[in-house]
XYZ file of C-alpha atoms in Angstrom:
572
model
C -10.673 64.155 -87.142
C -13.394 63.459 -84.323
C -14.727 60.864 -85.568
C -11.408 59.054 -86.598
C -11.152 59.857 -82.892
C -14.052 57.925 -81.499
C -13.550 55.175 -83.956
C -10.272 54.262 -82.513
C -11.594 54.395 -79.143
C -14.678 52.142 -79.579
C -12.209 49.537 -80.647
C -9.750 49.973 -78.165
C -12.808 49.455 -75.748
C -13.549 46.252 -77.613
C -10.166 44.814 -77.583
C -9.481 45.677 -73.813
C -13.060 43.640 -73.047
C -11.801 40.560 -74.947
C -8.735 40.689 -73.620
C -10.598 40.660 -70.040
C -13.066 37.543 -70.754
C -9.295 35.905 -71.980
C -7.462 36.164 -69.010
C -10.493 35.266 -66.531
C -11.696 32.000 -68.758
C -7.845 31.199 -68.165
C -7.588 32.221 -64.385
C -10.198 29.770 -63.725
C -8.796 27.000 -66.324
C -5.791 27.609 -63.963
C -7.727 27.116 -60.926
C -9.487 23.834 -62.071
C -6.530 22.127 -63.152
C -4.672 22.313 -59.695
C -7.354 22.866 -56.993
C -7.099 20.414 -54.688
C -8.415 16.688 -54.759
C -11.213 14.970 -52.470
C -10.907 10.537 -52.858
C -12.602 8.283 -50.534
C -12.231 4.570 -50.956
C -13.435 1.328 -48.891
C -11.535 -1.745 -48.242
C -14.758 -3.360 -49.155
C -18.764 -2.392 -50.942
C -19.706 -5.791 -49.462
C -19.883 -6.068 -45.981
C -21.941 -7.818 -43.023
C -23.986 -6.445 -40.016
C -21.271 -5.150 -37.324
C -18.632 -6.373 -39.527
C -15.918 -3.726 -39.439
C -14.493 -2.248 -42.450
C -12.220 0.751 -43.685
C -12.767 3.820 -44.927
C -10.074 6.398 -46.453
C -10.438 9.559 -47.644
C -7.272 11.956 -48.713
C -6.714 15.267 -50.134
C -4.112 16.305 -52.582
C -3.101 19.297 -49.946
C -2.108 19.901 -46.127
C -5.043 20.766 -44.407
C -6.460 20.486 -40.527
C -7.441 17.117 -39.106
C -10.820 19.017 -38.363
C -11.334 19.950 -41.804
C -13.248 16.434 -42.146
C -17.016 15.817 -41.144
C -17.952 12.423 -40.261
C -21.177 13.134 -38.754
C -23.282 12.681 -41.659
C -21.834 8.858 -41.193
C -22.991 8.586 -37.717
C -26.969 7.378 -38.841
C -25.904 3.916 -40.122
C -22.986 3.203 -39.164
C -21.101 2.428 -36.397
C -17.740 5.099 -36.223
C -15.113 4.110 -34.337
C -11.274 5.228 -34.691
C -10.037 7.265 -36.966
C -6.525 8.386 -37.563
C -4.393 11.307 -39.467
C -1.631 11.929 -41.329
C 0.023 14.363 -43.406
C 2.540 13.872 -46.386
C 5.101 15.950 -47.953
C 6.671 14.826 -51.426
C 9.876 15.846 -53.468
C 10.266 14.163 -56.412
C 12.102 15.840 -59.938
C 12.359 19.056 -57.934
C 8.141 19.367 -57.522
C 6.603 19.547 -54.056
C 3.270 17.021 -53.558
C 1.210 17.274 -50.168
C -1.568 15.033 -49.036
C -3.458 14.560 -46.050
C -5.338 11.303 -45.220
C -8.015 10.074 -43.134
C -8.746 6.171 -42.114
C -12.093 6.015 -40.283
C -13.051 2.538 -39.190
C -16.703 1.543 -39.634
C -19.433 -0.927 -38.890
C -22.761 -0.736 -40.615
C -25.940 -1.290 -37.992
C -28.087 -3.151 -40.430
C -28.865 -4.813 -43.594
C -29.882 -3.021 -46.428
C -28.024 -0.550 -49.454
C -26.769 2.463 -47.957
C -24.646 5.351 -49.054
C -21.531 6.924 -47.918
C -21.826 10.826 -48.494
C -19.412 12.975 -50.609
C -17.374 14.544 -48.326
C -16.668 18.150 -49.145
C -12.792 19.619 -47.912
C -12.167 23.251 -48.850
C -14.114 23.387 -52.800
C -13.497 20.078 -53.605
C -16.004 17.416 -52.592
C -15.237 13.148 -53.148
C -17.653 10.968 -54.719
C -20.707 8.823 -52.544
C -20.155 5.445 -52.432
C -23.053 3.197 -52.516
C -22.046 -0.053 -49.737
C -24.128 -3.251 -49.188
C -24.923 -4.655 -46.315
C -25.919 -8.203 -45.735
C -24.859 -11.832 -44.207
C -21.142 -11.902 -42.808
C -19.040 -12.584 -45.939
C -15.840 -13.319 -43.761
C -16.275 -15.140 -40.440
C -12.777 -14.088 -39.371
C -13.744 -10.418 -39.929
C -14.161 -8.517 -36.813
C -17.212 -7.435 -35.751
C -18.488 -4.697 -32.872
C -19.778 -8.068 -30.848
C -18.088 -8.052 -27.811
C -17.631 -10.622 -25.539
C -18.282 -9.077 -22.327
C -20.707 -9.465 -19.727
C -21.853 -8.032 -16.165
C -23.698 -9.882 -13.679
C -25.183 -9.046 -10.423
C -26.574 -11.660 -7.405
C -27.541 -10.618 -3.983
C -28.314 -13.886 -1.603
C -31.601 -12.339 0.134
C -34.474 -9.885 -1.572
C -36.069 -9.393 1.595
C -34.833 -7.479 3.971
C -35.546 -5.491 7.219
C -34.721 -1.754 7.274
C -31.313 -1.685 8.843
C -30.204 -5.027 7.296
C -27.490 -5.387 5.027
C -26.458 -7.783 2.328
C -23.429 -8.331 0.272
C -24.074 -7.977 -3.692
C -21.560 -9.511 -5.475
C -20.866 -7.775 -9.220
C -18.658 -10.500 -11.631
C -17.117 -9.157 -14.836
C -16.250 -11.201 -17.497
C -13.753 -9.324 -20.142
C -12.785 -11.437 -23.363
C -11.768 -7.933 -24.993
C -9.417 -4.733 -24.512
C -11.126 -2.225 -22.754
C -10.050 1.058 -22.281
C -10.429 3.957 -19.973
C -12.749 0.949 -17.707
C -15.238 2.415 -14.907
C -17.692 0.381 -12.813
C -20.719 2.064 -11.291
C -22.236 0.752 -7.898
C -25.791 -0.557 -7.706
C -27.872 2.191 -6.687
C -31.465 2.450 -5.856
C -33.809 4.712 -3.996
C -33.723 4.156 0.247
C -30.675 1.744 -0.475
C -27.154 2.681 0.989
C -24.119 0.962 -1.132
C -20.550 1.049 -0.015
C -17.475 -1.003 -1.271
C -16.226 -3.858 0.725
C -12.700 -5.071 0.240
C -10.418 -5.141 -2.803
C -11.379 -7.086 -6.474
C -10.441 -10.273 -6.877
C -9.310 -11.182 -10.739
C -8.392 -13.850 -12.062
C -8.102 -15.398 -15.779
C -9.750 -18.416 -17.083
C -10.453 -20.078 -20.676
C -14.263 -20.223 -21.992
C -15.318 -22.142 -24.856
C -11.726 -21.751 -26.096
C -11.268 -17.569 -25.810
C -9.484 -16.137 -22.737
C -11.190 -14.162 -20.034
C -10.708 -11.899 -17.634
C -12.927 -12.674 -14.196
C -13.089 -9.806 -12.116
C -15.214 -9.857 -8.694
C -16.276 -6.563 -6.490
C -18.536 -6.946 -3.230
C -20.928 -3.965 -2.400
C -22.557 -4.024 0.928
C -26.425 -2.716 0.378
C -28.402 -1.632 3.375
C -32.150 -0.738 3.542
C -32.526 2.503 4.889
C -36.666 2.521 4.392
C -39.689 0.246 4.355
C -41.072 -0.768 0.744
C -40.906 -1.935 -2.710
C -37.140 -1.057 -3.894
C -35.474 -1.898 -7.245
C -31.614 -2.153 -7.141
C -30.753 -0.704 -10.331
C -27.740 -3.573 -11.108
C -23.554 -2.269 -11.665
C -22.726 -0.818 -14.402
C -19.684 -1.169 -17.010
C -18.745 2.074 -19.132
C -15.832 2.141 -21.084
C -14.346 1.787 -24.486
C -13.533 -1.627 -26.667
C -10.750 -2.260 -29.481
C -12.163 -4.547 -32.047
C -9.430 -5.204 -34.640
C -7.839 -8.307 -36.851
C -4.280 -9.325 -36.402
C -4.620 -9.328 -40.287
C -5.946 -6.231 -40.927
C -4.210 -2.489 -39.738
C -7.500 -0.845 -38.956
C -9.787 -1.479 -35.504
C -12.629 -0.629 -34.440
C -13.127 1.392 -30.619
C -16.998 0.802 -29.612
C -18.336 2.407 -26.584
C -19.162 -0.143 -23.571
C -21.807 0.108 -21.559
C -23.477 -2.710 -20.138
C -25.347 -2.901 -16.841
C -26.331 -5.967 -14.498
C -30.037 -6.720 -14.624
C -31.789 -4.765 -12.074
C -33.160 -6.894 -9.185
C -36.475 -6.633 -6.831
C -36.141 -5.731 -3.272
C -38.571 -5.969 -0.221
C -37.690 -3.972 2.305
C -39.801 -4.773 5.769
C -40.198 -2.222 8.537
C -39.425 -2.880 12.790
C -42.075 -5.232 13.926
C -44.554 -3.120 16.082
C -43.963 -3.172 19.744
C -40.287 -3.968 19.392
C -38.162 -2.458 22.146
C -34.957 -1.679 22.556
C -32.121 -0.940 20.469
C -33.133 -1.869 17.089
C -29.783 -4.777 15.662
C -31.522 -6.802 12.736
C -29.027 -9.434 11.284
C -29.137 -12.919 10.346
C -26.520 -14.165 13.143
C -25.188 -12.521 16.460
C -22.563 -14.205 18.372
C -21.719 -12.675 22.138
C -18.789 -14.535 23.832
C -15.940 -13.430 26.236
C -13.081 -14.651 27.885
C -10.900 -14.425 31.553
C -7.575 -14.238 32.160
C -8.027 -16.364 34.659
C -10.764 -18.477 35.753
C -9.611 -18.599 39.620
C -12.371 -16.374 41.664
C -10.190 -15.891 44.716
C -8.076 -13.046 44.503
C -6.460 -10.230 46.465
C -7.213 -6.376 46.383
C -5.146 -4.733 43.686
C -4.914 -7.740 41.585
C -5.686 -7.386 37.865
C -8.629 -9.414 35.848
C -8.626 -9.115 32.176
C -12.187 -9.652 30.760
C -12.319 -9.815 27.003
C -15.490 -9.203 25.282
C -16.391 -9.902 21.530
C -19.519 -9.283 19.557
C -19.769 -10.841 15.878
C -22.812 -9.554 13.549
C -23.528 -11.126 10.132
C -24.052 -8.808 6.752
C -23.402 -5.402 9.756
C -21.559 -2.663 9.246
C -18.944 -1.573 11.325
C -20.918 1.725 12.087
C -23.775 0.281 12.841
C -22.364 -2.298 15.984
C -23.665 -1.199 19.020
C -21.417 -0.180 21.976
C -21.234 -2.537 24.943
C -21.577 -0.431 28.044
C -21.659 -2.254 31.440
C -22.134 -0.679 35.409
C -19.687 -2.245 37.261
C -19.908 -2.012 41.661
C -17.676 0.817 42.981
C -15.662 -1.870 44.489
C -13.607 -2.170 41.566
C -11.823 -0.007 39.527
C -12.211 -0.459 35.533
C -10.197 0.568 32.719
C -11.719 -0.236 29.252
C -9.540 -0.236 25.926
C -10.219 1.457 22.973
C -12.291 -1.094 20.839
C -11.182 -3.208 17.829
C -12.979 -3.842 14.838
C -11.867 -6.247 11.976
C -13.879 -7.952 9.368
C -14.279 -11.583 8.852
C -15.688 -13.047 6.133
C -19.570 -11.507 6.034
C -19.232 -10.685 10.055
C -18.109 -7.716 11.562
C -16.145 -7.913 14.445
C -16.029 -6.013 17.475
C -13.327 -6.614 20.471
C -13.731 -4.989 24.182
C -10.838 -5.618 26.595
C -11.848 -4.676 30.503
C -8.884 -5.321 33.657
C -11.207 -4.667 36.634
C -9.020 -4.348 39.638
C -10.745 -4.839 42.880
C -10.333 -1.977 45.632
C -11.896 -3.495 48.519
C -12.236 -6.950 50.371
C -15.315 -9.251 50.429
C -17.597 -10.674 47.133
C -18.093 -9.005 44.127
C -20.596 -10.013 41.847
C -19.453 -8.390 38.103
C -22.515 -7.704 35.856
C -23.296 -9.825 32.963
C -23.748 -8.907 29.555
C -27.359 -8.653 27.500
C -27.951 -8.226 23.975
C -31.528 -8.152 22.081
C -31.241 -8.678 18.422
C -33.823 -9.316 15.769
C -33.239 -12.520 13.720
C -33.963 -11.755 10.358
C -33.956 -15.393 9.045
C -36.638 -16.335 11.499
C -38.147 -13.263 11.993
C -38.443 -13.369 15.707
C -36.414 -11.485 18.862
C -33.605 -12.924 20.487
C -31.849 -12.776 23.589
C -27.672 -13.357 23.317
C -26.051 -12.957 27.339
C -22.543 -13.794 28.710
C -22.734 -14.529 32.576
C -20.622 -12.286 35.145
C -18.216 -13.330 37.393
C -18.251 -13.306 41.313
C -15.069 -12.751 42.972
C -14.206 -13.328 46.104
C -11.134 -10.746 47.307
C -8.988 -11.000 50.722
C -7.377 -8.159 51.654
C -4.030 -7.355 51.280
C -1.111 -6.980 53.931
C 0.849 -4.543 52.415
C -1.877 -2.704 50.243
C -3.454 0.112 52.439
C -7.477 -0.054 52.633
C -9.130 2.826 53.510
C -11.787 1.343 57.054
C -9.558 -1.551 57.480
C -7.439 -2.633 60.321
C -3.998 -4.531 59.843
C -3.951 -7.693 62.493
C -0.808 -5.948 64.265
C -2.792 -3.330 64.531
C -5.621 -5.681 66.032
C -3.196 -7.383 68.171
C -2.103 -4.398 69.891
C -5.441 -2.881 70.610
C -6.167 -6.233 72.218
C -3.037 -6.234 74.533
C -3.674 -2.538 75.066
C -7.504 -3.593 76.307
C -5.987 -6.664 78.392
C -3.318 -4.122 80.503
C -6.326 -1.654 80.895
C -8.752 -4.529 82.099
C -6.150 -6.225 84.745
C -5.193 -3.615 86.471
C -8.829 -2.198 87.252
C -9.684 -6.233 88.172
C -6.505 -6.151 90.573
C -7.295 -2.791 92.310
C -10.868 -4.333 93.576
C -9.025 -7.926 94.755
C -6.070 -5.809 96.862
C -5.379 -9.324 98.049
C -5.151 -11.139 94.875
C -1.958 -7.832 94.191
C -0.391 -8.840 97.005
C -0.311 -12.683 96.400
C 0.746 -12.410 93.213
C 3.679 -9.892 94.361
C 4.803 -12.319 96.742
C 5.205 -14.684 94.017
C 7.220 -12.930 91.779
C 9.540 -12.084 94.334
C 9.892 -15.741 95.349
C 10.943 -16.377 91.804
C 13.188 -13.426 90.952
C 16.630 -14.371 92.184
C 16.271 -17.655 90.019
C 15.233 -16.360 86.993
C 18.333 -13.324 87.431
C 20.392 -16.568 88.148
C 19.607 -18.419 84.509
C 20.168 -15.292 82.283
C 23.306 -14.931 83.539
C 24.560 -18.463 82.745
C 22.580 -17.592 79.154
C 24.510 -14.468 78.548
C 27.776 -16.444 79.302
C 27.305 -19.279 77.263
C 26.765 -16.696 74.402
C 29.414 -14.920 74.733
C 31.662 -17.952 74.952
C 30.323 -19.161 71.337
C 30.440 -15.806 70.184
C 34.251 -15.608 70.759
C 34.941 -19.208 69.539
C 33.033 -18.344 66.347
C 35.644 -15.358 65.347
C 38.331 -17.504 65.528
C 36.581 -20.054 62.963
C 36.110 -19.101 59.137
C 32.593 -19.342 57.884
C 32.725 -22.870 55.333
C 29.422 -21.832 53.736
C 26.876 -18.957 52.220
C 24.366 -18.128 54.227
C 20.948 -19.652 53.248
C 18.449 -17.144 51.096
C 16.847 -15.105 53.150
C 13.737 -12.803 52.901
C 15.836 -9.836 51.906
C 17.288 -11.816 48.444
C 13.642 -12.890 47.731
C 12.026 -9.265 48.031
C 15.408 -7.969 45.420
C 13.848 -10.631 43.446
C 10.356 -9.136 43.263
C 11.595 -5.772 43.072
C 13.747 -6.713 39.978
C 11.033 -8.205 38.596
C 9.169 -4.878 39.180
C 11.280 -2.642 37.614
C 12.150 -4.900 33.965
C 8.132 -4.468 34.025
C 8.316 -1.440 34.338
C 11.261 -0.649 31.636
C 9.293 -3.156 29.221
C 6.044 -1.023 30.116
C 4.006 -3.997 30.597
C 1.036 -2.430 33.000
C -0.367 -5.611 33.948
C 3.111 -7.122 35.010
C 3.846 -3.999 36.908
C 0.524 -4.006 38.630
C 1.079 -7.692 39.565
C 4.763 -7.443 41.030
C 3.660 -3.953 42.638
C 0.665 -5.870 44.570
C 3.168 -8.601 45.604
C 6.065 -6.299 46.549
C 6.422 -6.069 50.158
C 5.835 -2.148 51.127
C 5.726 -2.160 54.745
C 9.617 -0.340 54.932
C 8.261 2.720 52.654
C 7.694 5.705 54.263
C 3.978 6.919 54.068
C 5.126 9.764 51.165
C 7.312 7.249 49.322
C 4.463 4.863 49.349
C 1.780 8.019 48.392
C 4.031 8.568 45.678
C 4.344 5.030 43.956
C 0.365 4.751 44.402
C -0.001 7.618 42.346
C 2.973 6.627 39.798
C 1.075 3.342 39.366
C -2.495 4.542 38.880
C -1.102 7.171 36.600
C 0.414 4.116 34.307
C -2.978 2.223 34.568
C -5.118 4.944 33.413
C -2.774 6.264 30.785
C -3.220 2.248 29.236
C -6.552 1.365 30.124
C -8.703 4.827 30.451
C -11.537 5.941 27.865
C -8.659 7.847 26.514
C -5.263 6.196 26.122
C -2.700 8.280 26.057
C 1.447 7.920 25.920
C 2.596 7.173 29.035
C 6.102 8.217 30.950
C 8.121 5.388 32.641
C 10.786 7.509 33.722
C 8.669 8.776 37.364
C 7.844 5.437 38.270
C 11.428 4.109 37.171
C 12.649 6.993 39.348
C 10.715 5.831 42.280
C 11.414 2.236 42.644
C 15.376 2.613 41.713
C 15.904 5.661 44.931
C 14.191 2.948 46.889
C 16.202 0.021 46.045
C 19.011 2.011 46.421
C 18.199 3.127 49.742
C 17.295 -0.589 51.021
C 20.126 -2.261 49.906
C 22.522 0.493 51.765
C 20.310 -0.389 54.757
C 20.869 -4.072 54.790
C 24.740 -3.202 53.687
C 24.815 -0.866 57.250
C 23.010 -3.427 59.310
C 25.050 -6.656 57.987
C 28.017 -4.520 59.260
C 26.806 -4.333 62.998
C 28.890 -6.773 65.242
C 27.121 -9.245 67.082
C 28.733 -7.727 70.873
C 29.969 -4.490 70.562
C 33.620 -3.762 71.274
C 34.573 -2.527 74.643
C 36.425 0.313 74.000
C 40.300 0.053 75.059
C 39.779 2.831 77.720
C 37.370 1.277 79.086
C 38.865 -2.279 78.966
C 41.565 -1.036 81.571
């Protein structure tokens, strides 16, 4: 009975073991027939140096784009874009995936080379041997681009402080993406921008191109040998054939040829401020070219300074010592750029404050002259102006002639009557004469005041045929008009004109405090080191109380009769 026993169980055992090995040699039979499948194909096995061609590779399965390794590619051949898909099948109620890979490539020399298996997952595609050699289609695109970068500067010798424009020209005959252009750089050089590009396209030897043209402005910053390291292009192009779907993107980067550069130090025993350029132009102009003028009149004087291949910051300021007869308010300066010059305007008014000659300072500027290599002198002459005083402006330590006048008549009674106390005779003579004359003279005004009064009456019984003629009143309205549209158009140099010509003698000594300080206010808020807004409404303020209050003046003494009236108690 035991060993019946152990008999059945030793070939249970065996049975149970087969049956094992049976279902694993099938698991794996299973497995092999529908595991995934790895194909990679070329458009073409033939191909020519930097001629682009295709390569596909698919897998029977949906699987990540990163699932694919094309680095093993990257040693002799040129990779370039490669795009994914992923398909999904129903057909007779089964379900087929794939995903697929197009690579586009380029090989980088002749020879027999081979494309790798490429392993997805356990399944791995089959090498593919390619051979490279002439073109064998000269319509085929190849990674030979048709682009090119150029640098030229017009000078390689320069002093430190000089500048020079380097002009960078592009020629594109291809797509480029994602397009950067690095500046010229190079050790004790400073590079900066100028201006916008210029492009434009042309046709070359029958292909289109794009011209594109950037300015840098290079200055030396230190003695020595210096190599400008030329601009560089960086980017990526899009070879393809209008024939073909697949392209090609290949990685620009081409760079000007680099260029030699002398850079010369300041000449020894140089002084003063150090201005190296090739060209330096000093010139100004008056507002006007008369040299007699009155105090408180305005002279513009406009100063401009070009430099050649200078950059703005480096223009040197123009600072001039004027007498402390004048007054001077300087504008804010300009700068503009034209052409390779950089431009510098200085406006000046200069308003004399006292009488006599002025002499206003000239203007000196040392430059070096690069071209020559020798120091120059550039100068702009002054101006000498010869200022009478002003009857209505008050000068501080001047005399008005009515003042003059009546000092000397005040002198003349003082002297006389000392001179006729010592003559006692010559008082009495001259008494006696006076009287003799008296009755005759008290004789003729009365006939005078008759006469007048006799007109007088005849003229109020006659109606006045025409206007009266203009008279000094109308003509200062005019000015004073004229003062106040300047001054509600807030142009400071018309205001300070009509304001010098404006008769002020009426105004009160506060009133005419008051405008001095409205005016000077306006003048420095235009023409100070700082300009700042300025307020018409004070000065506006100012002039219209006191035209008001001079034309009800004139109004009260135009109503003033000629005789006044007897009064009718009085007449009786």
């Amino acid at each position: 009975m035991h060993s019946k026993y152990v008999t059945f169980l030793s070939a249970f055992c065996r049975t149970k073991l087969w049956l094992s090995v049976v279902l694993l040699i099938g698991s794996l039979l299973s497995y092999s027939a529908y595991a995934a499948q790895v194909v990679a194909t070329v458009s073409s096995d033939e191909v020519g140096v930097n001629e682009i061609f295709e390569l596909t590779i698919s897998i029977d399965d949906n699987v990540s784009a990163s699932a694919l390794d094309l680095s093993p590619l990257k040693n002799d051949f040129i990779v370039g874009t490669t795009s994914t898909r992923s398909m999904n099948r129903f057909i007779n109620g089964s379900v087929s995936r794939q995903t697929q890979w197009q690579v586009s490539l380029a090989a980088k020399a002749k020879g027999d080379f081979t494309i790798p298996a490429f392993r997805i997952g356990a399944s791995a595609s089959d090498p593919i041997q390619i051979h490279v050699g002439e073109r064998t289609d000269a319509t085929a695109p190849t990674t030979d681009l048709a682009i090119e970068v150029s640098g030229r500067m017009e000078k390689s010798r320069l002093y430190v402080g000089e500048s020079q424009i380097y002009m960078v020209q592009i020629k594109l005959g291809e797509q480029l993406e994602k397009a950067s252009l690095i500046a010229p750089q190079g050790e004790g050089l400073e590079v900066i921008q100028v201006g916008d590009d210029h492009q434009a396209d042309t046709v070359l030897n029958g292909r289109r191109y794009t011209i594109i043209n950037r300015k840098y402005r290079v200055t030396a910053t230190k003695p020595g040998d210096i190599t400008l390291q030329g601009a560089k292009l960086t980017g990526t192009a899009f070879k393809s054939n209008s024939r073909q779907r697949f392209g090609l993107r290949i990685p620009v980067n081409i760079q000007a040829e680099p260029m030699p550069l002398t850079v010369l130090a300041e000449p020894e025993g140089y002084q003063g401020l150090w201005l190296p350029t090739a060209d330096l132009q000093l010139e100004q102009t008056w507002n006007q070219d008369e040299s007699n003028m009155k105090v408180g009149e305005p002279v513009s004087r406009t100063l401009t300074l070009k430099m050649k291949g200078t950059p703005q910051s480096n223009l040197p300021d123009l600072s001039l010592t004027y007498p402390d007869s004048v007054r001077v308010y300087s504008e804010k300066p300009v700068y503009k750029q034209e052409n390779d010059y950089s431009v510098m305007t200085l406006k000046q008014v200069i308003i004399p404050r006292q009488s006599g000659t002025i002499t206003l300072p000239s203007l000196t500027v040392n430059w070096w002259n690069t071209d020559k290599g020798e120091k120059v002198t550039s100068q702009v002459d002054g101006k000498v102006l010869e200022v009478q005083p002003d009857s209505t402006a008050i000068i501080p330590g001047a005399t008005r002639p009515s003042d003059e006048h009546s000092a000397s008549a005040s002198q003349t009674r003082g002297i006389n009557p000392q001179e006729n106390n010592e003559n006692p005779a010559a008082v009495d003579h001259q008494a006696q004469g006076v009287s003799a004359w008296w009755p005759w003279l008290t004789l003729a005004a009365t006939l005078l005041w008759l006469v007048t009064l006799l007109m007088w009456l005849r003229s109020k019984k006659q109606t006045p045929l025409s206007a009266n003629p203009a008279s000094p009143a109308s003509t200062e309205s005019d000015v004073t008009d004229k003062l106040i549209a300047a001054v509600k158009a807030c142009q400071p140099m018309q205001v300070q004109t009509h304001y010098n010509a404006w008769d002020k003698s009426h105004l009160t000594t506060t009133h005419r405090q008051q405008l001095d300080q409205a005016v000077s206010a306006m003048m420095a808020a235009y023409y100070s080191e700082s300009p700042q807004a300025w307020d018409k409404r004070d000065l506006l303020a100012l002039l219209q109380h006191q035209q008001k209050s001079r034309k009800k003046a004139q109004t009260a003494n135009g109503l003033e009769p000629l005789v006044p009236e007897i009064p009718a108690a009085e007449r009786k």
